[in-house]
Short mmCIF file of C-alpha atoms in Angstrom, two decimals:
data_model
loop_
_atom_site.label_atom_id
_atom_site.label_comp_id
_atom_site.label_asym_id
_atom_site.label_seq_id
_atom_site.Cartn_x
_atom_site.Cartn_y
_atom_site.Cartn_z
CA MET A 1 13.21 28.46 2.14
CA LYS A 2 13.56 26.70 5.51
CA ALA A 3 13.13 23.34 3.79
CA PHE A 4 15.74 24.38 1.19
CA PHE A 5 18.36 25.39 3.76
CA ARG A 6 17.63 22.26 5.82
CA GLU A 7 18.23 20.19 2.68
CA LEU A 8 21.52 22.06 2.02
CA LYS A 9 22.59 21.19 5.54
CA ASP A 10 21.48 17.54 5.30
CA ARG A 11 23.36 17.03 2.05
CA LYS A 12 26.46 18.74 3.56
CA VAL A 13 26.52 21.39 0.81
CA ILE A 14 27.25 24.17 3.30
CA ARG A 15 30.05 22.16 4.90
CA VAL A 16 31.60 21.43 1.49
CA ALA A 17 31.41 25.14 0.58
CA VAL A 18 33.23 26.18 3.76
CA VAL A 19 35.88 23.45 3.43
CA TYR A 20 36.40 24.31 -0.25
CA LEU A 21 36.87 28.03 0.47
CA VAL A 22 39.35 27.36 3.28
CA ALA A 23 41.25 24.84 1.17
CA GLY A 24 41.23 27.21 -1.80
CA TRP A 25 42.63 30.05 0.30
CA LEU A 26 45.45 27.79 1.56
CA ILE A 27 46.24 26.64 -1.99
CA MET A 28 46.48 30.24 -3.17
CA GLN A 29 48.80 31.12 -0.27
CA VAL A 30 51.08 28.19 -1.13
CA ALA A 31 51.01 29.07 -4.84
CA ASP A 32 51.83 32.73 -4.12
CA VAL A 33 54.93 31.72 -2.13
CA MET A 34 56.12 28.60 -3.95
CA PHE A 35 55.48 29.32 -7.65
CA PRO A 36 57.95 32.29 -7.89
CA ALA A 37 60.53 30.27 -5.93
CA LEU A 38 60.14 27.45 -8.45
CA GLY A 39 60.57 29.84 -11.34
CA LEU A 40 57.01 29.36 -12.63
CA PRO A 41 55.53 32.21 -14.69
CA GLU A 42 53.17 34.71 -13.05
CA TRP A 43 50.20 33.55 -15.15
CA SER A 44 50.40 30.12 -13.47
CA ILE A 45 49.11 31.65 -10.22
CA LYS A 46 46.19 33.18 -12.14
CA LEU A 47 45.50 29.75 -13.69
CA VAL A 48 45.26 28.15 -10.24
CA ALA A 49 42.87 30.89 -9.13
CA ALA A 50 40.71 30.40 -12.23
CA LEU A 51 40.56 26.62 -11.70
CA LEU A 52 39.56 27.09 -8.08
CA ILE A 53 36.81 29.51 -9.08
CA LEU A 54 35.50 27.13 -11.77
CA GLY A 55 35.68 24.18 -9.39
CA PHE A 56 33.60 25.84 -6.66
CA PRO A 57 30.13 25.45 -8.28
CA LEU A 58 31.10 21.96 -9.47
CA ALA A 59 31.95 20.93 -5.90
CA LEU A 60 28.60 22.24 -4.67
CA ILE A 61 26.71 20.39 -7.40
CA LEU A 62 28.52 17.12 -6.64
CA SER A 63 27.93 17.50 -2.89
CA TRP A 64 24.20 17.93 -3.59
CA ALA A 65 23.99 14.90 -5.87
CA TYR A 66 26.38 12.51 -4.10
CA GLU A 67 27.05 11.39 -0.56
CA ILE A 68 30.61 10.67 0.55
CA GLY A 69 30.99 8.45 3.60
CA ARG A 70 32.32 5.16 4.94
CA HIS A 71 30.54 3.33 2.14
CA GLY A 72 32.29 5.40 -0.55
CA ILE A 73 30.65 7.73 -3.05
CA ARG A 74 26.96 7.07 -3.60
CA ARG A 75 24.20 8.98 -5.34
CA GLU A 76 21.98 10.76 -2.84
CA ALA A 77 18.24 10.04 -2.94
CA ALA A 78 16.19 13.00 -4.12
CA ALA A 79 14.59 15.01 -1.36
CA ALA A 80 10.84 14.67 -1.33
CA SER A 81 10.35 18.17 0.03
CA LEU A 82 12.12 19.70 -2.98
CA THR A 83 11.45 17.37 -5.89
CA THR A 84 7.78 16.57 -5.23
CA PRO A 85 5.48 19.59 -4.83
CA ASP A 86 2.78 17.40 -3.24
CA ALA A 87 5.15 15.29 -1.16
CA THR A 88 2.63 14.78 1.61
CA MET A 89 0.30 13.19 -0.93
CA ASN A 90 2.77 10.35 -1.37
CA ASP A 91 3.71 9.76 2.21
CA ALA A 92 1.66 9.34 5.36
CA HIS A 93 4.39 11.10 7.33
CA PRO A 94 6.17 13.95 5.51
CA ARG A 95 9.89 13.43 6.02
CA GLU A 96 11.84 15.51 8.48
CA SER A 97 15.61 15.47 8.62
CA ASP A 98 15.68 13.61 11.94
CA GLU A 99 12.89 11.14 11.14
CA LYS A 100 13.72 7.44 11.18
CA THR A 101 12.48 5.59 8.11
CA VAL A 102 12.30 1.82 7.74
CA ALA A 103 11.13 -0.86 5.33
CA VAL A 104 10.38 -4.49 6.18
CA LEU A 105 11.15 -6.77 3.25
CA PRO A 106 9.18 -10.03 2.91
CA PHE A 107 10.86 -12.74 4.99
CA LEU A 108 12.19 -15.59 2.85
CA ASP A 109 10.62 -19.03 3.13
CA MET A 110 13.58 -21.33 3.76
CA SER A 111 11.48 -24.33 4.78
CA PRO A 112 12.46 -27.73 3.32
CA GLY A 113 9.44 -27.85 0.99
CA ARG A 114 9.34 -24.09 0.33
CA ASP A 115 5.65 -24.40 1.19
CA GLN A 116 5.42 -22.02 4.15
CA GLU A 117 5.14 -18.75 2.24
CA TYR A 118 1.87 -17.91 3.98
CA PHE A 119 3.72 -18.13 7.29
CA SER A 120 6.75 -16.02 6.27
CA ASP A 121 4.49 -13.41 4.62
CA GLY A 122 2.28 -13.38 7.69
CA LEU A 123 5.23 -12.81 10.01
CA THR A 124 6.35 -9.92 7.78
CA GLU A 125 2.90 -8.31 7.92
CA GLU A 126 2.69 -8.70 11.68
CA LEU A 127 6.03 -6.92 12.06
CA LEU A 128 4.97 -4.20 9.61
CA ASN A 129 1.77 -3.64 11.57
CA ALA A 130 3.69 -3.38 14.84
CA LEU A 131 6.26 -0.88 13.55
CA THR A 132 3.58 1.22 11.85
CA GLN A 133 2.15 1.98 15.29
CA LEU A 134 5.32 3.84 16.32
CA PRO A 135 4.89 7.60 15.72
CA GLU A 136 8.67 8.07 15.67
CA LEU A 137 9.00 5.81 12.62
CA ARG A 138 7.91 6.19 9.02
CA VAL A 139 7.34 2.68 7.70
CA SER A 140 7.01 1.83 4.00
CA SER A 141 3.65 0.32 3.10
CA ARG A 142 3.04 -3.37 2.61
CA THR A 143 2.53 -2.81 -1.11
CA SER A 144 5.89 -1.04 -1.43
CA CYS A 145 7.79 -3.62 0.60
CA PHE A 146 6.22 -6.67 -1.05
CA ALA A 147 7.11 -5.30 -4.50
CA PHE A 148 10.61 -6.64 -3.77
CA LYS A 149 9.40 -10.13 -2.96
CA GLY A 150 11.30 -12.80 -4.86
CA THR A 151 14.05 -10.45 -6.02
CA PRO A 152 17.66 -10.38 -4.77
CA ALA A 153 17.85 -7.78 -2.01
CA ASP A 154 20.58 -5.21 -2.67
CA ILE A 155 19.91 -3.24 0.49
CA PRO A 156 21.28 0.19 -0.56
CA THR A 157 19.34 0.05 -3.83
CA VAL A 158 16.12 -1.08 -2.14
CA ALA A 159 16.49 1.63 0.49
CA GLU A 160 17.00 4.31 -2.15
CA LYS A 161 13.93 3.19 -4.11
CA LEU A 162 11.77 3.14 -0.98
CA GLY A 163 13.27 6.32 0.46
CA VAL A 164 14.24 4.74 3.79
CA THR A 165 17.38 4.70 5.94
CA PHE A 166 16.88 1.30 7.58
CA VAL A 167 15.78 -2.07 6.22
CA VAL A 168 14.55 -5.16 8.06
CA GLU A 169 14.97 -8.52 6.35
CA GLY A 170 14.90 -12.11 7.48
CA SER A 171 13.98 -15.70 6.78
CA VAL A 172 11.72 -18.41 8.18
CA ARG A 173 12.43 -22.13 8.26
CA LYS A 174 9.46 -24.14 9.49
CA ALA A 175 9.63 -27.92 9.78
CA ASP A 176 6.90 -29.74 11.69
CA GLU A 177 6.73 -28.03 15.08
CA ARG A 178 10.13 -26.34 14.94
CA LEU A 179 10.95 -22.83 13.80
CA ARG A 180 14.15 -21.09 12.85
CA ILE A 181 13.57 -17.38 12.30
CA THR A 182 16.41 -15.04 11.42
CA ALA A 183 15.85 -11.28 11.50
CA GLN A 184 18.22 -8.39 10.98
CA LEU A 185 18.10 -4.61 10.94
CA ILE A 186 20.42 -2.94 8.43
CA ASP A 187 21.66 0.63 8.17
CA ALA A 188 21.26 1.16 4.41
CA ALA A 189 23.82 3.98 4.12
CA SER A 190 26.69 1.90 5.46
CA ASP A 191 25.14 -1.49 4.57
CA THR A 192 25.96 -2.72 8.07
CA HIS A 193 23.93 -4.63 10.65
CA LEU A 194 22.58 -2.70 13.62
CA TRP A 195 20.99 -5.82 15.07
CA SER A 196 20.49 -9.44 14.08
CA LYS A 197 19.28 -12.55 15.84
CA THR A 198 18.36 -16.15 15.08
CA TYR A 199 15.52 -17.82 16.97
CA ASP A 200 15.50 -21.62 17.22
CA ARG A 201 12.20 -22.32 18.96
CA ASP A 202 9.09 -24.44 19.01
CA LEU A 203 6.14 -23.28 16.90
CA ASP A 204 4.25 -22.47 20.11
CA ASP A 205 6.75 -19.64 20.72
CA ILE A 206 5.79 -17.70 17.59
CA PHE A 207 4.00 -14.96 19.53
CA VAL A 208 6.98 -14.48 21.85
CA ILE A 209 9.31 -14.30 18.84
CA GLN A 210 7.15 -11.68 17.11
CA ASP A 211 7.12 -9.50 20.21
CA ASP A 212 10.86 -9.85 20.72
CA ILE A 213 11.73 -8.90 17.13
CA ALA A 214 9.60 -5.75 17.37
CA ARG A 215 11.15 -4.84 20.74
CA GLN A 216 14.71 -5.42 19.53
CA ILE A 217 14.21 -3.31 16.39
CA ALA A 218 12.65 -0.50 18.41
CA ALA A 219 15.57 -0.61 20.85
CA ALA A 220 18.15 -0.57 18.03
CA LEU A 221 16.44 2.44 16.45
CA GLN A 222 16.08 4.10 19.86
CA VAL A 223 12.32 4.56 19.60
CA THR A 224 9.68 3.84 22.21
CA LEU A 225 7.63 0.68 21.70
CA LEU A 226 4.30 1.02 23.46
CA PRO A 227 2.49 -2.16 24.52
CA LYS A 228 -0.39 -1.46 22.09
CA ALA A 229 2.07 -1.52 19.16
CA LEU A 230 2.79 -5.22 19.55
CA PRO A 231 0.85 -7.49 17.16
CA ALA A 232 -2.63 -8.09 18.53
CA ALA A 233 -2.81 -11.81 17.87
CA SER A 234 -6.04 -12.08 19.92
CA THR A 235 -5.42 -15.83 20.26
CA ASP A 236 -2.96 -18.12 21.97
CA ASN A 237 -3.94 -21.04 19.75
CA VAL A 238 -1.05 -21.47 17.32
CA GLU A 239 -2.99 -23.77 15.00
CA ALA A 240 -5.81 -21.24 14.74
CA PHE A 241 -3.25 -18.51 14.07
CA GLU A 242 -1.76 -20.57 11.23
CA TYR A 243 -5.18 -20.94 9.61
CA TYR A 244 -5.68 -17.20 10.01
CA LEU A 245 -2.38 -16.51 8.21
CA ARG A 246 -3.37 -18.91 5.43
CA GLY A 247 -6.68 -17.09 5.06
CA ARG A 248 -5.06 -13.68 4.94
CA ASN A 249 -2.55 -14.87 2.35
CA LEU A 250 -5.37 -16.09 0.11
CA PHE A 251 -7.46 -12.96 0.67
CA ASN A 252 -4.58 -10.71 -0.43
CA ARG A 253 -4.50 -12.53 -3.79
CA LEU A 254 -8.07 -11.37 -4.59
CA GLY A 255 -10.54 -13.17 -6.82
CA ARG A 256 -13.61 -15.37 -6.32
CA ARG A 257 -11.67 -18.64 -5.86
CA ASN A 258 -9.21 -17.09 -3.40
CA TYR A 259 -12.00 -15.44 -1.39
CA ARG A 260 -13.82 -18.75 -1.03
CA ARG A 261 -10.64 -20.55 0.03
CA ALA A 262 -9.87 -17.73 2.47
CA ILE A 263 -13.33 -18.10 3.99
CA ASP A 264 -12.63 -21.79 4.59
CA MET A 265 -9.35 -20.94 6.35
CA PHE A 266 -10.90 -18.22 8.53
CA ARG A 267 -13.79 -20.50 9.47
CA GLN A 268 -11.36 -23.21 10.51
CA ALA A 269 -9.51 -20.65 12.66
CA THR A 270 -12.75 -19.63 14.39
CA ARG A 271 -13.67 -23.27 15.00
CA LEU A 272 -10.35 -23.86 16.74
CA ASP A 273 -10.68 -20.63 18.74
CA PRO A 274 -14.22 -19.16 18.79
CA ASP A 275 -12.85 -16.05 20.56
CA PHE A 276 -10.28 -15.24 17.84
CA ALA A 277 -11.36 -11.67 16.94
CA ARG A 278 -9.03 -11.17 13.99
CA ALA A 279 -10.14 -14.44 12.40
CA TRP A 280 -13.76 -13.24 12.60
CA ALA A 281 -12.68 -9.94 11.01
CA GLY A 282 -10.94 -11.80 8.18
CA LEU A 283 -14.02 -13.95 7.67
CA ALA A 284 -16.24 -10.85 7.46
CA LEU A 285 -13.95 -9.16 4.92
CA ALA A 286 -13.75 -12.21 2.67
CA GLN A 287 -17.51 -12.80 2.77
CA ALA A 288 -18.27 -9.11 2.10
CA CYS A 289 -15.83 -9.01 -0.84
CA LEU A 290 -17.35 -12.17 -2.28
CA ALA A 291 -20.83 -10.65 -2.07
CA LYS A 292 -19.74 -7.24 -3.38
CA HIS A 293 -17.57 -8.25 -6.32
CA PHE A 294 -19.26 -11.47 -7.39
CA SER A 295 -22.96 -10.92 -6.64
CA THR A 296 -23.27 -14.04 -4.50
CA SER A 297 -26.28 -14.93 -2.40
CA PRO A 298 -27.64 -12.62 0.33
CA GLU A 299 -26.55 -15.25 2.85
CA ASP A 300 -22.93 -14.15 2.30
CA MET A 301 -23.76 -10.60 3.41
CA ASP A 302 -25.74 -11.86 6.37
CA ALA A 303 -22.78 -14.01 7.41
CA ALA A 304 -20.41 -11.07 6.91
CA ASP A 305 -22.63 -8.86 9.06
CA GLU A 306 -22.65 -11.43 11.86
CA ALA A 307 -18.90 -12.09 11.64
CA SER A 308 -17.96 -8.38 11.72
CA SER A 309 -20.21 -7.72 14.72
CA ARG A 310 -18.67 -10.63 16.55
CA ALA A 311 -15.14 -9.45 15.68
CA ILE A 312 -15.73 -6.06 17.31
CA ALA A 313 -17.37 -7.63 20.36
CA LEU A 314 -14.32 -9.88 20.84
CA GLY A 315 -11.67 -7.32 19.85
CA PRO A 316 -12.90 -3.81 20.74
CA GLY A 317 -9.33 -2.50 20.72
CA ILE A 318 -8.27 -4.02 17.36
CA ALA A 319 -8.47 -1.70 14.33
CA GLU A 320 -8.68 -4.64 11.93
CA CYS A 321 -12.09 -5.56 13.33
CA TYR A 322 -13.52 -2.10 12.68
CA THR A 323 -12.08 -2.04 9.16
CA ALA A 324 -13.96 -5.23 8.36
CA ARG A 325 -17.13 -3.69 9.74
CA ILE A 326 -16.73 -0.61 7.50
CA MET A 327 -16.60 -2.87 4.46
CA VAL A 328 -19.72 -4.77 5.51
CA LEU A 329 -21.72 -1.62 6.29
CA GLY A 330 -20.62 0.02 3.05
CA VAL A 331 -21.78 -2.91 0.94
CA SER A 332 -25.09 -2.87 2.84
CA ASP A 333 -25.54 0.93 2.35
CA ARG A 334 -25.69 1.51 6.12
CA PHE A 335 -23.84 4.79 5.80
CA GLU A 336 -24.60 6.42 9.16
CA GLU A 337 -23.45 3.36 11.10
CA ALA A 338 -20.28 3.19 9.03
CA GLU A 339 -19.11 6.70 9.92
CA ALA A 340 -18.83 5.98 13.65
CA VAL A 341 -17.03 2.70 12.93
CA PHE A 342 -14.60 4.51 10.61
CA GLN A 343 -13.77 7.08 13.28
CA LYS A 344 -12.96 4.28 15.73
CA ALA A 345 -10.80 2.44 13.18
CA VAL A 346 -8.55 5.44 12.48
CA GLU A 347 -8.45 6.36 16.15
CA LEU A 348 -6.95 2.93 16.87
CA ASP A 349 -4.71 3.00 13.78
CA PRO A 350 -4.16 6.42 12.13
CA ALA A 351 -2.24 4.75 9.27
CA ASN A 352 -5.12 2.41 8.45
CA PHE A 353 -5.09 2.37 4.62
CA GLU A 354 -8.04 0.00 4.28
CA ALA A 355 -10.25 2.14 6.52
CA TYR A 356 -9.66 5.28 4.46
CA HIS A 357 -10.04 3.37 1.18
CA GLN A 358 -13.32 1.70 2.18
CA PHE A 359 -14.78 4.88 3.68
CA GLY A 360 -13.82 6.75 0.50
CA ARG A 361 -15.76 4.21 -1.56
CA LEU A 362 -18.70 4.65 0.77
CA ARG A 363 -18.64 8.45 0.35
CA TYR A 364 -18.43 7.98 -3.43
CA LYS A 365 -21.58 5.85 -3.36
CA GLN A 366 -23.30 8.60 -1.39
CA GLY A 367 -22.36 11.14 -4.04
CA ASP A 368 -20.10 13.13 -1.71
CA LEU A 369 -17.25 13.30 -4.22
CA ARG A 370 -15.12 15.87 -2.41
CA GLN A 371 -15.14 13.90 0.82
CA ALA A 372 -14.47 10.69 -1.09
CA LEU A 373 -11.46 12.35 -2.69
CA VAL A 374 -10.13 13.41 0.72
CA MET A 375 -10.36 9.82 1.92
CA PHE A 376 -8.67 8.44 -1.21
CA GLU A 377 -5.87 11.00 -0.99
CA ARG A 378 -5.22 10.00 2.63
CA ALA A 379 -5.22 6.34 1.59
CA ARG A 380 -2.71 7.13 -1.18
CA ALA A 381 -0.51 8.97 1.30
CA ILE A 382 -0.39 5.83 3.46
CA ASP A 383 0.15 3.42 0.56
CA PRO A 384 1.39 5.28 -2.55
CA ASP A 385 1.93 2.01 -4.43
CA ASP A 386 -1.67 0.78 -4.24
CA PHE A 387 -3.27 0.64 -7.69
CA GLN A 388 -6.96 0.76 -6.75
CA THR A 389 -7.17 4.14 -5.04
CA PRO A 390 -5.63 6.33 -7.76
CA ILE A 391 -7.67 4.68 -10.53
CA ILE A 392 -10.95 5.16 -8.65
CA SER A 393 -9.84 8.76 -8.01
CA VAL A 394 -9.67 9.26 -11.79
CA HIS A 395 -13.46 9.11 -12.00
CA ILE A 396 -13.86 11.66 -9.21
CA TYR A 397 -11.45 14.12 -10.82
CA VAL A 398 -13.30 13.74 -14.14
CA ALA A 399 -16.68 14.31 -12.45
CA LEU A 400 -15.27 17.43 -10.77
CA GLY A 401 -13.82 18.72 -14.04
CA GLU A 402 -10.21 18.43 -12.86
CA HIS A 403 -8.90 16.66 -15.97
CA ASP A 404 -5.17 17.26 -15.44
CA LYS A 405 -5.38 15.63 -12.02
CA ALA A 406 -7.39 12.79 -13.54
CA LEU A 407 -4.58 12.11 -16.01
CA ASP A 408 -1.95 12.25 -13.23
CA ALA A 409 -3.98 9.75 -11.19
CA ALA A 410 -4.38 7.49 -14.23
CA ARG A 411 -0.61 7.51 -14.84
CA ALA A 412 0.07 6.69 -11.19
CA GLY A 413 -2.56 3.97 -11.29
CA ILE A 414 -1.26 2.17 -14.37
CA ALA A 415 2.31 2.31 -13.05
CA ALA A 416 1.10 0.67 -9.82
CA VAL A 417 -0.94 -1.90 -11.80
CA ASP A 418 2.06 -2.95 -13.88
CA ALA A 419 4.23 -3.25 -10.76
CA HIS A 420 1.54 -5.37 -9.10
CA LEU A 421 1.16 -7.62 -12.14
CA GLU A 422 4.85 -8.43 -12.05
CA GLN A 423 4.20 -10.15 -8.73
CA HIS A 424 0.60 -11.31 -9.39
CA PRO A 425 0.12 -11.90 -13.12
CA ASP A 426 -3.21 -13.69 -12.55
CA ASN A 427 -5.03 -10.76 -10.90
CA ALA A 428 -8.06 -10.00 -13.06
CA ARG A 429 -9.00 -6.93 -11.01
CA ALA A 430 -5.60 -5.35 -11.68
CA TYR A 431 -6.05 -5.88 -15.43
CA GLY A 432 -9.61 -4.52 -15.31
CA LEU A 433 -8.72 -1.35 -13.45
CA GLY A 434 -5.56 -1.00 -15.49
CA ALA A 435 -7.65 -1.04 -18.67
CA ASN A 436 -9.76 1.74 -17.20
CA ALA A 437 -6.68 3.88 -16.50
CA LEU A 438 -5.27 3.22 -19.97
CA ILE A 439 -8.46 4.23 -21.79
CA HIS A 440 -8.44 7.54 -19.90
CA LEU A 441 -4.86 8.04 -21.07
CA GLY A 442 -5.94 7.44 -24.67
CA ASP A 443 -4.19 4.09 -25.12
CA LYS A 444 -7.12 2.16 -26.58
CA HIS A 445 -5.03 -0.70 -27.97
CA LYS A 446 -3.36 -1.57 -24.67
CA ALA A 447 -6.61 -1.02 -22.77
CA MET A 448 -8.30 -3.67 -24.93
CA GLN A 449 -5.42 -6.07 -24.29
CA TYR A 450 -5.95 -5.61 -20.55
CA VAL A 451 -9.69 -6.16 -20.93
CA GLU A 452 -9.03 -9.42 -22.77
CA ALA A 453 -6.64 -10.52 -20.01
CA ALA A 454 -9.21 -9.73 -17.27
CA VAL A 455 -11.97 -11.62 -19.10
CA ARG A 456 -9.68 -14.59 -19.72
CA LEU A 457 -8.73 -14.80 -16.04
CA ASP A 458 -12.16 -14.20 -14.46
CA PRO A 459 -15.02 -13.77 -16.95
CA ASP A 460 -17.79 -14.14 -14.35
CA SER A 461 -16.52 -11.42 -12.03
CA GLU A 462 -18.77 -8.40 -11.62
CA ASP A 463 -15.61 -6.29 -11.45
CA THR A 464 -14.37 -7.65 -14.76
CA GLN A 465 -17.69 -6.99 -16.50
CA TYR A 466 -18.07 -3.51 -15.01
CA ASN A 467 -14.54 -2.32 -15.81
CA SER A 468 -14.82 -3.79 -19.30
CA ALA A 469 -18.05 -1.86 -19.80
CA CYS A 470 -16.36 1.41 -18.84
CA VAL A 471 -13.59 0.78 -21.36
CA PHE A 472 -16.08 -0.06 -24.12
CA VAL A 473 -17.98 3.19 -23.43
CA HIS A 474 -14.82 5.22 -23.98
CA ALA A 475 -14.05 3.20 -27.10
CA GLY A 476 -17.50 4.09 -28.49
CA GLU A 477 -18.78 0.50 -28.38
CA VAL A 478 -22.03 1.17 -26.54
CA GLU A 479 -23.77 -2.14 -27.18
CA LYS A 480 -20.76 -4.10 -25.93
CA ALA A 481 -20.73 -1.93 -22.82
CA LEU A 482 -24.40 -2.61 -22.15
CA ASP A 483 -23.87 -6.34 -22.72
CA CYS A 484 -21.15 -6.32 -20.04
CA LEU A 485 -23.33 -4.42 -17.58
CA GLU A 486 -26.23 -6.81 -18.07
CA ARG A 487 -24.05 -9.87 -17.42
CA GLY A 488 -23.79 -8.98 -13.73
CA LEU A 489 -25.69 -7.23 -10.97
CA HIS A 490 -24.16 -3.88 -10.04
CA ASP A 491 -24.44 -1.14 -7.47
CA PRO A 492 -26.89 1.54 -8.68
CA ASP A 493 -25.47 4.14 -6.27
CA TRP A 494 -21.96 3.66 -7.67
CA MET A 495 -23.25 3.73 -11.25
CA ASP A 496 -25.15 6.98 -10.60
CA ASN A 497 -21.86 8.74 -9.79
CA ASP A 498 -19.60 7.14 -12.40
CA PRO A 499 -18.83 9.65 -15.20
CA ASP A 500 -17.66 6.78 -17.44
CA LEU A 501 -21.30 5.77 -17.86
CA GLU A 502 -22.53 9.26 -18.81
CA PRO A 503 -22.95 8.42 -22.53
CA LEU A 504 -25.36 5.60 -21.56
CA ARG A 505 -27.76 7.61 -19.39
CA ASP A 506 -30.42 8.13 -22.06
CA HIS A 507 -30.14 4.67 -23.63
CA PRO A 508 -33.37 2.62 -23.16
CA ARG A 509 -31.47 -0.52 -22.15
CA PHE A 510 -29.51 1.40 -19.52
CA LYS A 511 -32.63 3.08 -18.12
CA ALA A 512 -34.39 -0.26 -17.81
CA MET A 513 -31.33 -1.79 -16.16
CA MET A 514 -31.05 0.99 -13.56
CA LYS A 515 -34.78 0.78 -12.78
CA ASP A 516 -34.49 -2.96 -12.19
CA LEU A 517 -31.38 -2.54 -10.02
CA ARG A 518 -33.05 0.09 -7.81
CA ARG A 519 -36.10 -2.11 -7.39
CA LYS A 520 -33.95 -5.06 -6.29
CA ARG A 521 -31.89 -2.84 -3.98
CA LEU A 522 -35.04 -1.53 -2.28
CA ALA A 523 -36.32 -5.08 -1.76
CA GLU A 524 -32.97 -6.19 -0.27
CA THR A 525 -32.91 -3.18 2.08
CA ARG A 526 -36.43 -3.93 3.32
CA ASN A 527 -35.57 -7.58 3.90
CA ARG A 528 -32.43 -6.70 5.90
CA SER A 529 -34.35 -4.14 7.97
CA THR A 530 -36.97 -6.77 8.76
CA VAL A 531 -34.31 -9.30 9.80
CA ARG A 532 -32.49 -6.76 12.02
CA GLY A 533 -35.80 -5.60 13.49
#
């Protein structure tokens, strides 16, 4: 009830009711005096009263649905606290009436060759990371903000879709060693600028510019910017930072080829600055993903282990370094070590989506499904537009017998997949996981189309083969499913807990495959223990 009355107040329903009643009383007084003097019949006064009575609920309904202000009449965004029973599941910070909410749209690349997207995207992410550290702000996730990349930015519409009151947008023009960066903070309700500035500087000033933009936005929003909130570049080498941004841009695109190219970029960054902690963290993540998703040589995991350890040693106060370490330890099944690293990662950055997501996967591998679900739900609260977390959650809900929730998660997952594919139509992982969500929703035809797309884009990916196998199981094509599983090496711990594979448990081919996988896993664990010893 408190939330309901607060919403009535925020939408000015109570104020409209009071104003309407006062105005109605005045109209009736005027009608009572003037209508007889004008010779109007007595029933005309009753007609005015009836119209006022009928208009009262209409005025309240309109005041709830529409906002009237300097910008005119505009439809009010639905209140999360009233329209979404599990609002906190979709938002890392449940909205309060006085909370400041902001989105940072991808900065436009206005460079002469339009070839500096990695730089403009990197600047956007750095600013997002800085603002996310402010407890007085609720910041839309990277996934949500980047969904608007490449589309004309109608600020009020974007703000309504993202559920924010303020929007940051800007552009980057980079030519040789010169930068022109324009940034502006917009009040979405009035579509007016609260702050804007253009920086014409040398490339070497990029770190100063980043800090100044974050400070100026914090000042305009009247929130406190703590020193730890500023982007932790962990380098003063601009060339190394550029390679780092290139690597991160490639890593975000996913896929074997992009991971390998990202590794090259991160390695170049560490060569230019051997003490660049975040570059070592990026290198560890890319190497671990390559080993995990594409069954590459053990040397990749060894290199990832070394890079993640070095990242933490160089950047003990940077959450990104601990997140990379979680990934490495999870792939290596070093569960006890990973828990302490996870706790440190979320201590440094409570809104660390990747930490919750990776630790959830780790708990899933351990068979602790309830704890895995808690981690995935927290990850979804931080980034409700991510497609991976809800689709993995489908399997947990099925295993726990919560089929209605599994269907809800599958619907959320396929919606996020389709939104992602609009921006990244060559992402095989999105198609593979999307196929998995679709088969759970009973759409076999579309699921098979997504499987075909994933195989066409990346046939050698372990992810592609595994997700295809899960779809084939549901479609009743057991032999095809087993063929897919045998075309790549997989994680026996993950497979033990995946309900999609339940129909295969007693099949001789599957039993032999699992026995072989466990034997290889045991040998790898012994080898790693010997090396570490």
